[in-house]
Coordinates of C-alpha atoms in Angstrom, one line a residue:
X30 CA -106.6 33.8 -10.1
X31 CA -106.3 36.8 -12.5
X32 CA -106.1 36.5 -16.2
X33 CA -102.7 37.2 -17.5
X34 CA -104.1 40.5 -19.4
X35 CA -105.7 41.4 -16.2
X36 CA -102.6 40.8 -14.1
X37 CA -100.6 42.8 -16.4
X38 CA -102.9 45.8 -16.0
X39 CA -103.0 45.6 -12.3
X40 CA -99.3 45.4 -12.2
X41 CA -99.1 48.5 -14.5
X42 CA -101.6 50.5 -12.5
X43 CA -99.6 49.7 -9.2
X44 CA -96.4 51.0 -10.8
X45 CA -98.0 53.9 -11.9
X46 CA -99.3 54.7 -8.6
X47 CA -95.8 54.3 -7.2
X48 CA -94.5 56.8 -9.7
X49 CA -97.2 59.4 -8.9
X50 CA -98.6 59.1 -12.6
X51 CA -102.4 59.1 -11.9
X52 CA -103.7 59.3 -15.4
X53 CA -101.9 56.1 -16.4
X54 CA -102.8 54.4 -13.1
X55 CA -106.6 55.1 -13.8
X56 CA -106.3 53.9 -17.4
X57 CA -104.9 50.6 -16.1
X58 CA -107.1 49.9 -13.2
X59 CA -110.1 50.7 -15.3
X60 CA -108.6 48.2 -17.9
X61 CA -108.3 45.5 -15.4
X62 CA -111.8 46.5 -14.0
X63 CA -113.5 45.9 -17.8
X64 CA -111.1 42.5 -17.9
X65 CA -112.2 40.8 -15.1
X66 CA -113.2 43.1 -12.3
X67 CA -112.3 42.4 -8.6
X68 CA -111.5 44.4 -5.5
X69 CA -107.8 44.8 -6.5
X70 CA -108.9 46.9 -9.5
X71 CA -111.6 48.8 -7.7
X72 CA -109.1 49.8 -4.7
X73 CA -106.4 50.9 -7.4
X74 CA -108.8 52.8 -9.3
X75 CA -110.1 54.6 -6.2
X76 CA -106.5 55.5 -5.2
X77 CA -105.8 57.0 -8.5
X78 CA -109.2 58.7 -8.8
X79 CA -108.7 60.5 -5.2
X80 CA -105.3 61.8 -6.4
X81 CA -106.8 63.2 -9.3
X82 CA -109.5 65.0 -7.2
X83 CA -112.7 62.7 -7.8
X84 CA -113.1 62.3 -3.9
X85 CA -117.1 60.9 -4.2
X86 CA -116.1 58.5 -6.9
X87 CA -112.9 57.2 -4.8
X88 CA -115.0 56.5 -1.7
X89 CA -117.6 54.7 -3.6
X90 CA -115.3 52.4 -5.3
X91 CA -113.5 51.5 -2.3
X92 CA -116.8 51.0 -0.3
X93 CA -117.5 48.3 -3.0
X94 CA -113.9 46.7 -2.7
X95 CA -114.4 46.6 1.0
X96 CA -117.5 44.0 0.5
X97 CA -115.6 42.1 -2.0
X98 CA -112.4 41.9 0.0
X99 CA -114.6 40.5 3.0
X100 CA -116.2 37.9 0.7
X101 CA -112.7 36.7 -0.3
X102 CA -111.7 36.7 3.2
X103 CA -108.9 39.1 2.9
X104 CA -109.3 40.6 6.0
X105 CA -106.3 42.8 5.9
X106 CA -107.0 44.3 2.6
X107 CA -110.8 45.0 3.8
X108 CA -109.7 46.5 7.0
X109 CA -107.3 48.7 5.3
X110 CA -110.0 49.6 2.9
X111 CA -112.6 50.5 5.3
X112 CA -110.5 52.5 7.6
X113 CA -109.5 54.6 4.4
X114 CA -113.3 55.1 3.8
X115 CA -113.7 55.9 7.3
X116 CA -111.2 58.5 7.4
X117 CA -112.4 60.3 4.3
X118 CA -116.0 60.5 5.9
X119 CA -114.3 62.0 9.0
X120 CA -112.4 64.6 6.8
X121 CA -115.7 65.5 5.3
X122 CA -117.4 66.1 8.8
X123 CA -119.7 63.2 8.2
X124 CA -118.9 61.7 12.0
X125 CA -121.6 59.1 11.9
X126 CA -120.5 57.6 8.6
X127 CA -116.9 57.7 9.8
X128 CA -117.8 55.6 12.9
X129 CA -120.0 53.4 11.1
X130 CA -117.2 52.5 8.7
X131 CA -114.9 52.0 11.6
X132 CA -117.2 49.6 13.0
X133 CA -117.2 47.7 10.0
X134 CA -113.6 47.3 9.9
X135 CA -113.5 45.9 13.3
X136 CA -116.1 43.5 12.7
X137 CA -114.1 42.2 9.7
X138 CA -111.6 41.2 12.1
X139 CA -113.6 39.4 14.4
X140 CA -111.8 36.0 15.2
X141 CA -108.9 36.9 13.1
X142 CA -105.1 36.4 14.8
X143 CA -103.2 39.5 14.9
X144 CA -102.5 41.1 11.6
X145 CA -101.8 44.6 10.1
X146 CA -105.5 45.1 9.8
X147 CA -105.4 45.4 13.6
X148 CA -102.9 48.1 13.5
X149 CA -104.7 50.0 10.7
X150 CA -107.9 50.0 13.1
X151 CA -105.7 51.4 15.7
X152 CA -104.7 54.2 13.6
X153 CA -108.1 55.0 12.7
X154 CA -109.1 55.1 16.6
X155 CA -106.3 57.1 17.2
X156 CA -107.4 59.9 14.4
X157 CA -111.0 59.6 16.2
X158 CA -110.2 59.8 19.5
X159 CA -111.7 62.5 21.7
X160 CA -108.7 63.3 23.9
X161 CA -104.9 63.3 23.5
X162 CA -104.3 60.6 26.0
X163 CA -106.8 58.3 24.1
X164 CA -105.1 59.4 20.9
X165 CA -101.6 58.1 22.3
X166 CA -102.9 55.0 23.6
X167 CA -104.1 53.8 20.0
X168 CA -101.1 55.3 18.0
X169 CA -98.9 53.2 20.4
X170 CA -101.1 50.2 19.7
X171 CA -100.7 50.8 16.0
X172 CA -96.9 51.1 16.2
X173 CA -96.6 47.9 18.2
X174 CA -98.5 45.8 15.2
X175 CA -96.7 47.6 12.9
X176 CA -93.3 46.3 14.2
X177 CA -94.6 42.8 14.9
X178 CA -95.8 42.6 11.2
X179 CA -92.7 44.4 9.6
X180 CA -95.3 46.7 8.0
X181 CA -93.3 50.0 7.0
X182 CA -96.4 52.2 5.9
X183 CA -98.0 51.3 9.1
X184 CA -94.9 52.0 11.2
X185 CA -94.1 55.3 9.8
X186 CA -97.9 56.7 10.0
X187 CA -98.4 55.5 13.6
X188 CA -95.0 57.0 14.6
X189 CA -96.2 60.3 13.3
X190 CA -99.4 60.0 14.7
X191 CA -97.7 59.3 18.1
X192 CA -95.4 62.0 17.8
X193 CA -98.1 64.6 17.3
X194 CA -100.2 63.2 20.0
X195 CA -97.1 63.7 22.4
X196 CA -96.4 67.2 21.4
X197 CA -100.1 68.1 21.7
X198 CA -100.2 66.6 25.2
X199 CA -97.2 68.9 26.1
X200 CA -94.5 66.4 25.8
X201 CA -92.3 68.3 23.6
X202 CA -89.0 66.1 23.9
X203 CA -90.8 63.0 23.4
X204 CA -92.8 64.3 20.5
X205 CA -90.1 65.6 18.6
X206 CA -88.0 62.8 18.9
X207 CA -90.7 60.6 17.4
X208 CA -91.6 63.1 14.6
X209 CA -87.8 63.4 13.6
X210 CA -87.9 59.5 13.5
X211 CA -90.8 59.3 11.2
X212 CA -89.5 62.2 8.9
X213 CA -86.1 60.0 8.6
X214 CA -88.1 56.8 8.0
X215 CA -90.0 58.4 5.3
X216 CA -87.5 60.0 3.6
X217 CA -85.5 56.8 3.6
X218 CA -88.0 55.2 1.5
X219 CA -89.9 53.1 4.3
X220 CA -93.3 54.0 3.2
X221 CA -94.6 52.6 -0.4
X222 CA -98.2 54.1 -0.3
X223 CA -98.1 57.7 -1.6
X224 CA -101.4 58.4 0.6
X225 CA -100.0 57.0 3.7
X226 CA -96.6 59.0 3.3
X227 CA -98.6 62.4 2.5
X228 CA -100.7 61.9 5.8
X229 CA -97.6 61.1 7.8
X230 CA -96.0 64.1 6.5
X231 CA -99.1 66.6 7.4
X232 CA -98.7 65.1 11.0
X233 CA -95.1 66.2 10.9
X234 CA -95.7 69.7 10.1
X235 CA -98.9 70.1 11.9
X236 CA -97.4 69.2 15.1
X237 CA -94.3 71.5 14.6
X238 CA -96.3 74.4 13.7
X239 CA -98.7 73.9 16.5
X240 CA -95.8 74.1 19.1
X241 CA -93.9 77.0 17.3
X242 CA -91.0 74.8 16.3
X243 CA -90.7 77.4 13.3
X244 CA -87.2 76.4 11.9
X245 CA -88.2 72.5 11.9
X246 CA -91.6 73.2 10.5
X247 CA -90.1 75.4 7.9
X248 CA -87.7 73.0 6.7
X249 CA -90.4 70.0 6.4
X250 CA -92.8 72.5 4.9
X251 CA -90.2 72.8 1.9
X252 CA -90.0 69.2 1.7
X253 CA -93.7 68.4 1.9
X254 CA -94.5 71.3 -0.5
X255 CA -92.1 69.9 -3.0
X256 CA -93.5 66.4 -2.5
X257 CA -97.0 67.6 -3.0
X258 CA -96.2 69.3 -6.2
X259 CA -93.9 66.5 -7.6
X260 CA -96.7 63.9 -6.7
X261 CA -99.7 66.0 -7.7
X262 CA -101.5 65.5 -4.4
X263 CA -103.5 68.6 -4.5
X264 CA -105.4 67.9 -1.0
X265 CA -102.3 67.5 0.6
X266 CA -101.1 70.7 -1.2
X267 CA -104.0 72.4 0.2
X268 CA -103.4 71.3 3.8
X269 CA -99.7 72.2 3.8
X270 CA -100.0 75.5 2.3
X271 CA -102.2 76.6 5.4
X272 CA -99.6 75.3 7.7
X273 CA -97.0 77.1 5.7
X274 CA -99.0 80.2 5.8
X275 CA -99.1 80.3 9.5
X276 CA -95.5 80.0 9.7
X277 CA -95.3 83.0 7.2
X278 CA -98.0 85.0 9.2
X279 CA -95.8 84.3 12.5
X280 CA -92.7 85.4 11.0
X281 CA -94.2 88.8 9.6
X282 CA -94.1 87.7 6.2
X283 CA -97.9 88.8 5.7
X284 CA -98.0 89.0 1.9
X285 CA -96.5 85.6 1.4
X286 CA -99.3 84.1 3.8
X287 CA -101.9 85.7 2.2
X288 CA -100.8 84.3 -1.3
X289 CA -100.5 80.8 0.4
X290 CA -103.8 80.9 2.1
X291 CA -105.5 81.8 -1.4
X292 CA -103.7 79.0 -2.8
X293 CA -104.8 76.6 -0.2
X294 CA -108.7 77.8 -0.4
X295 CA -108.4 77.3 -4.0
X296 CA -107.1 73.9 -4.0
X297 CA -109.8 73.0 -1.1
X298 CA -112.4 74.4 -3.4
X299 CA -111.6 71.8 -6.1
X300 CA -111.1 68.9 -3.9
X301 CA -112.3 68.8 -0.4
X302 CA -114.1 72.0 0.6
X303 CA -114.7 70.7 4.0
X304 CA -111.0 71.0 4.8
X305 CA -111.1 74.7 4.5
X306 CA -112.3 75.7 7.5
X307 CA -108.7 76.2 9.2
X308 CA -107.6 78.1 6.1
X309 CA -110.7 80.4 6.3
X310 CA -109.9 80.9 10.1
X311 CA -106.2 81.7 9.5
X312 CA -107.2 84.2 6.9
X313 CA -109.6 85.8 9.3
X314 CA -107.3 86.1 11.9
X315 CA -105.0 88.0 9.7
X316 CA -107.7 90.1 8.5
X317 CA -108.3 91.1 12.1
X318 CA -104.6 91.9 12.7
X319 CA -104.5 94.0 9.6
X320 CA -108.0 96.0 11.1
X321 CA -109.9 94.9 8.0
X322 CA -112.8 93.9 10.3
X323 CA -115.8 93.8 8.0
X324 CA -113.7 91.3 5.6
X325 CA -113.0 89.1 8.7
X326 CA -116.7 88.9 9.7
X327 CA -117.6 88.1 6.3
X328 CA -115.2 85.1 6.1
X329 CA -116.4 83.9 9.5
X330 CA -120.2 84.4 8.6
X331 CA -121.9 81.1 9.3
X332 CA -119.0 79.3 11.0
X333 CA -119.7 80.4 14.5
X334 CA -119.9 76.9 15.6
X335 CA -117.0 75.1 13.7
X336 CA -114.1 74.5 16.3
X337 CA -111.6 75.6 14.1
X338 CA -113.1 79.3 13.9
X339 CA -113.6 79.8 17.8
X340 CA -110.3 81.7 18.2
X341 CA -110.7 83.8 14.9
X342 CA -114.1 84.8 16.0
X343 CA -112.9 85.7 19.7
X344 CA -110.4 88.0 18.3
X345 CA -112.8 89.6 15.9
X346 CA -115.2 90.2 18.8
X347 CA -112.1 91.6 20.7
X348 CA -111.6 93.9 18.2
X349 CA -115.3 95.0 17.5
X350 CA -115.2 95.9 21.5
X351 CA -117.2 92.9 22.4
X352 CA -115.0 90.9 24.9
X353 CA -117.8 89.4 26.7
X354 CA -118.6 87.2 23.6
X355 CA -115.0 86.8 23.0
X356 CA -114.5 85.1 26.3
X357 CA -117.7 83.0 25.8
X358 CA -116.2 81.7 22.5
X359 CA -112.8 81.2 24.2
X360 CA -113.8 79.3 26.9
X361 CA -116.1 77.1 24.5
X362 CA -112.9 76.3 22.6
X363 CA -110.9 75.3 25.9
X364 CA -113.6 72.6 26.7
X365 CA -113.3 71.2 23.0
X366 CA -109.5 71.3 23.7
X367 CA -109.7 69.0 26.6
X368 CA -106.0 67.8 27.0
X369 CA -104.7 69.2 24.0
X370 CA -102.0 71.7 25.9
X371 CA -101.0 73.1 22.4
X372 CA -104.8 74.0 21.5
X373 CA -105.5 75.3 25.0
X374 CA -102.5 77.9 24.8
X375 CA -103.5 79.2 21.5
X376 CA -107.0 80.0 23.1
X377 CA -105.6 81.1 26.8
X378 CA -103.4 84.0 25.5
X379 CA -106.4 85.8 24.0
X380 CA -108.6 85.0 26.9
X381 CA -106.2 86.9 29.2
X382 CA -106.8 89.9 26.9
X383 CA -110.6 89.6 26.7
X384 CA -110.9 89.2 30.5
X385 CA -108.6 92.2 30.8
X386 CA -110.9 94.0 28.7
X387 CA -113.9 93.3 30.7
X388 CA -111.8 94.5 33.8
X389 CA -111.9 91.0 35.1
X390 CA -108.4 90.9 36.5
X391 CA -108.5 88.0 38.5
X392 CA -110.2 85.9 35.5
X393 CA -107.2 87.3 33.3
X394 CA -104.7 86.1 36.2
X395 CA -106.3 82.6 36.2
X396 CA -106.0 82.1 32.6
X397 CA -102.3 83.2 32.7
X398 CA -101.6 80.9 35.5
X399 CA -102.8 78.2 33.6
X400 CA -100.5 79.2 30.5
X401 CA -97.6 79.2 33.2
X402 CA -98.5 75.7 34.4
X403 CA -98.6 74.4 30.8
X404 CA -95.1 76.1 29.8
X405 CA -93.5 74.5 32.9
X406 CA -95.1 71.2 32.2
X407 CA -94.3 71.1 28.3
X408 CA -91.0 72.8 27.8
X409 CA -92.4 74.4 24.6
X410 CA -90.8 77.7 24.1
X411 CA -94.0 79.3 22.2
X412 CA -96.2 78.6 25.5
X413 CA -93.5 80.1 27.7
X414 CA -93.2 83.2 25.4
X415 CA -97.1 83.6 25.9
X416 CA -97.3 82.9 29.5
X417 CA -94.5 85.8 30.0
X418 CA -96.6 88.2 27.9
X419 CA -99.8 87.2 29.7
X420 CA -98.0 87.8 33.0
X421 CA -97.1 91.3 32.0
X422 CA -100.6 91.8 30.7
X423 CA -102.2 91.0 34.0
X424 CA -99.7 93.1 36.2
X425 CA -100.4 96.2 33.8
X426 CA -104.2 95.4 34.3
X427 CA -103.8 95.2 38.0
X428 CA -101.8 98.6 38.0
X429 CA -98.4 97.2 38.9
X430 CA -96.0 98.3 36.4
X431 CA -92.9 97.4 38.1
X432 CA -94.3 93.7 38.2
X433 CA -94.8 93.8 34.6
X434 CA -91.5 94.6 33.7
X435 CA -89.8 91.6 34.1
X436 CA -92.2 89.2 32.3
X437 CA -92.4 91.8 29.4
X438 CA -88.7 91.8 29.1
X439 CA -88.4 87.8 29.2
X440 CA -91.6 87.8 26.5
X441 CA -89.8 90.3 24.2
X442 CA -86.5 88.0 24.1
X443 CA -88.5 85.0 23.9
X444 CA -90.6 86.1 20.9
X445 CA -87.6 87.8 19.1
X446 CA -85.7 84.4 19.3
X447 CA -88.8 82.5 17.8
X448 CA -88.7 85.3 15.1
X449 CA -92.4 86.5 16.0
X450 CA -92.2 90.2 15.1
X451 CA -95.9 90.9 15.9
X452 CA -95.4 89.3 19.4
X453 CA -92.2 90.7 19.9
X454 CA -93.8 94.1 19.3
X455 CA -96.3 93.6 21.7
X456 CA -94.0 92.4 24.2
X457 CA -92.1 95.6 23.8
X458 CA -95.3 97.7 24.1
X459 CA -95.9 96.0 27.3
X460 CA -92.5 96.9 28.6
X461 CA -93.2 100.5 27.6
X462 CA -96.3 100.5 29.5
X463 CA -94.5 99.1 32.4
X464 CA -92.0 102.0 32.2
X465 CA -94.2 104.8 31.6
X466 CA -94.4 106.1 35.1
X467 CA -90.8 105.9 36.3
X468 CA -89.0 106.3 32.9
X469 CA -91.4 108.0 30.3
X470 CA -88.2 108.7 27.9
X471 CA -87.5 105.1 27.7
X472 CA -91.1 104.1 27.6
X473 CA -91.4 106.4 24.4
X474 CA -88.3 104.7 22.9
X475 CA -89.8 101.3 23.2
X476 CA -93.2 102.3 22.1
X477 CA -91.6 104.0 18.9
X478 CA -89.7 101.0 18.3
X479 CA -92.6 98.6 18.7
X480 CA -95.0 101.1 16.6
X481 CA -92.2 100.9 13.8
X482 CA -92.6 97.1 13.7
X483 CA -96.4 97.5 13.6
X484 CA -96.1 99.6 10.5
X485 CA -93.8 97.4 8.7
X486 CA -96.2 94.5 9.1
X487 CA -99.4 96.5 8.5
X488 CA -101.0 95.4 11.8
X489 CA -103.6 98.1 12.2
X490 CA -104.8 97.1 15.4
X491 CA -101.5 97.3 17.0
X492 CA -100.4 100.4 15.4
X493 CA -103.6 101.9 17.1
X494 CA -102.6 100.5 20.2
X495 CA -99.1 102.0 20.3
X496 CA -100.1 105.6 18.8
X497 CA -102.7 105.9 21.8
X498 CA -100.0 104.9 24.2
X499 CA -97.7 107.5 22.7
X500 CA -100.4 110.1 22.5
X501 CA -100.9 109.6 26.2
X502 CA -97.3 110.3 26.8
X503 CA -97.7 113.7 24.9
X504 CA -96.4 112.4 21.6
X505 CA -98.4 112.8 18.5
X506 CA -96.9 109.9 16.6
X507 CA -100.1 108.4 14.9
X508 CA -100.2 108.1 11.3
X509 CA -101.0 111.4 9.2
X510 CA -104.7 111.6 8.1
X511 CA -105.5 109.9 5.0
X512 CA -105.8 112.6 2.1
X513 CA -108.8 112.2 -0.2
X514 CA -106.8 110.3 -2.8
X515 CA -105.0 107.8 -0.4
X516 CA -106.2 104.2 -0.8
X517 CA -106.3 101.6 1.9
X518 CA -104.3 98.5 1.6
X519 CA -107.4 96.6 0.5
X520 CA -108.1 99.4 -2.0
X521 CA -104.8 99.0 -3.4
X522 CA -105.4 95.3 -4.0
X523 CA -108.6 95.8 -5.7
X524 CA -107.1 98.5 -8.0
X525 CA -104.4 96.1 -9.0
X526 CA -106.8 93.6 -10.2
X527 CA -109.1 96.2 -11.6
X528 CA -106.0 97.2 -13.9
X529 CA -105.9 93.7 -14.8
X530 CA -109.1 94.1 -16.3
X531 CA -111.0 91.7 -13.9
X532 CA -114.7 92.1 -13.1
X533 CA -116.2 92.8 -9.6
X534 CA -117.1 89.1 -9.6
X535 CA -113.5 87.7 -10.4
X536 CA -111.9 90.4 -7.9
X537 CA -114.3 88.8 -5.2
X538 CA -113.3 85.3 -6.2
X539 CA -109.6 86.4 -6.0
X540 CA -109.9 88.3 -2.6
X541 CA -112.5 85.8 -1.0
X542 CA -115.0 88.6 -0.5
X543 CA -118.6 89.0 -1.7
X544 CA -119.2 90.7 -5.1
X545 CA -121.1 93.4 -3.3
X546 CA -118.1 94.0 -1.2
X547 CA -115.7 94.1 -4.2
X548 CA -118.3 96.6 -5.9
X549 CA -118.1 98.9 -3.0
X550 CA -114.3 99.1 -3.0
X551 CA -114.2 99.8 -6.7
X552 CA -116.7 102.9 -6.1
X553 CA -114.5 104.2 -3.3
X554 CA -111.5 103.7 -5.4
X555 CA -113.1 105.8 -8.4
X556 CA -114.1 108.5 -5.9
X557 CA -110.8 108.9 -4.3
X558 CA -109.0 108.7 -7.5
X559 CA -111.1 111.3 -9.0
X560 CA -111.9 109.2 -12.3
X561 CA -115.1 108.4 -14.1
X562 CA -114.5 104.6 -14.9
X563 CA -112.6 101.6 -14.5
X564 CA -110.4 102.3 -17.4
X565 CA -109.2 105.6 -16.0
X566 CA -108.5 104.0 -12.7
X567 CA -106.4 101.2 -14.6
X568 CA -104.6 104.1 -16.1
X569 CA -103.7 105.7 -12.7
X570 CA -102.6 102.4 -11.5
X571 CA -100.2 102.2 -14.8
X572 CA -99.0 105.8 -13.7
X573 CA -98.2 104.9 -10.1
X574 CA -96.2 101.8 -10.8
X575 CA -94.2 103.8 -13.4
X576 CA -93.5 106.5 -11.1
X577 CA -93.1 104.4 -7.9
X578 CA -95.7 106.5 -5.8
X579 CA -99.0 106.0 -4.5
X580 CA -102.1 106.9 -6.3
X581 CA -101.9 110.7 -5.5
X582 CA -98.2 110.7 -7.0
X583 CA -96.5 110.5 -3.6
X584 CA -93.4 108.2 -3.0
X585 CA -94.1 105.9 -0.4
X586 CA -91.6 106.4 2.7

């Protein structure tokens, strides 16, 4: 039995965790550990340290707590702790260690009647599943145990995992119903452990974002963002900011998306760097769309084998005029996606484009057919929109403009309804291409409208495609040549940081580029502005801000 003072310290520590006062929790659990020790004090201290960003120390403490729980015969606590350690190793990319700790948690349950521990093992089995259907099976098992044991934390996490898996499997309605159930239960206070609640929230927004349920995802992102800030959960904040950035990027708010991605990268760097791969891939995709290919390549360097980077790398290869390498990357990603319908569609859509770049119309058609099958099976609007655009692209690739018009029109309507301006513009450009032979004036109108949307976004690659098409129709609609004093979008960013007095190293850190690249940008800026040093460049930036014009005094249209 714990001593009175130790019991008081433990109680104070758990209460501090519940109110998200991590420093007070750490102090209370440290006091309990000094007074008597024991697994509860180690377990609580580990949780406080994790929230404070000391991930390695937290894992080490919980590893020790597991052994002590086992010696005391407290299998539920031992299993919950081992499962948490397993998950931390998985997040850090240490697959062997993750599997080892999962095996230890299962061994602790040998010969034990059904308890909540069996549900926590099922949760981790779901998280480590190699296929979506396997994840569904384990999540259902966890939910069954949670309800039998009356464990609210376990139930909400299991429902969120199951809902996410159902959406990934292409069962939209079932998945969304479960996700909304989990959100309602979480918001009603069914979860007491903040870490568990944070993970459940992440499952909700990741599922909705992947399925293009932007309205739900935006609503939930705001809730989760507030939760992460209020509770000081930095790792959760980093993950959620990445998903939020994807929503902003899809809706055309690219400057805000970039800010969110930088926030996420900074958070990951301080806490769990291994979680940064999806964030870097998202930023690289944005750079490709902006036509800033060297920066995209720099972001992705050394990440060729990371699953999260395959799509971004493929888009970069296509932009570089290397579609064969893009096809190889996308097909590798499809093998890894397995029965994950949402992940597969994110790869099949660019695969259609890459195959067409190679002149492989049959291969593009096969990828488009698979997209259409997934759209029919899932009922997910985003997949349907992608399938329609792919059908239009394949028809255009085979020279059948008449057959392209219908799917291009449907894609335009679908992407417009989803509030995705880049994809809507690409669909309108496909519609223009479909009309070019029989109705060139309508084709020009549609292409001009698409071009305007691309310019507003800053989508350089799409601008090039639209201007090239219009030029083929005899219209000189490309952007005017850049004058010597004009700055690129990236140079404008660098100039703004120079004006704040930042060094090349600080600029590189802020923009997630190398210091050498930052130096090149500064040199180009000085040359274009006709100034001798950074101070004169900063003065030019100040004049531009006052005058509302560009670096050479023009007022932007």
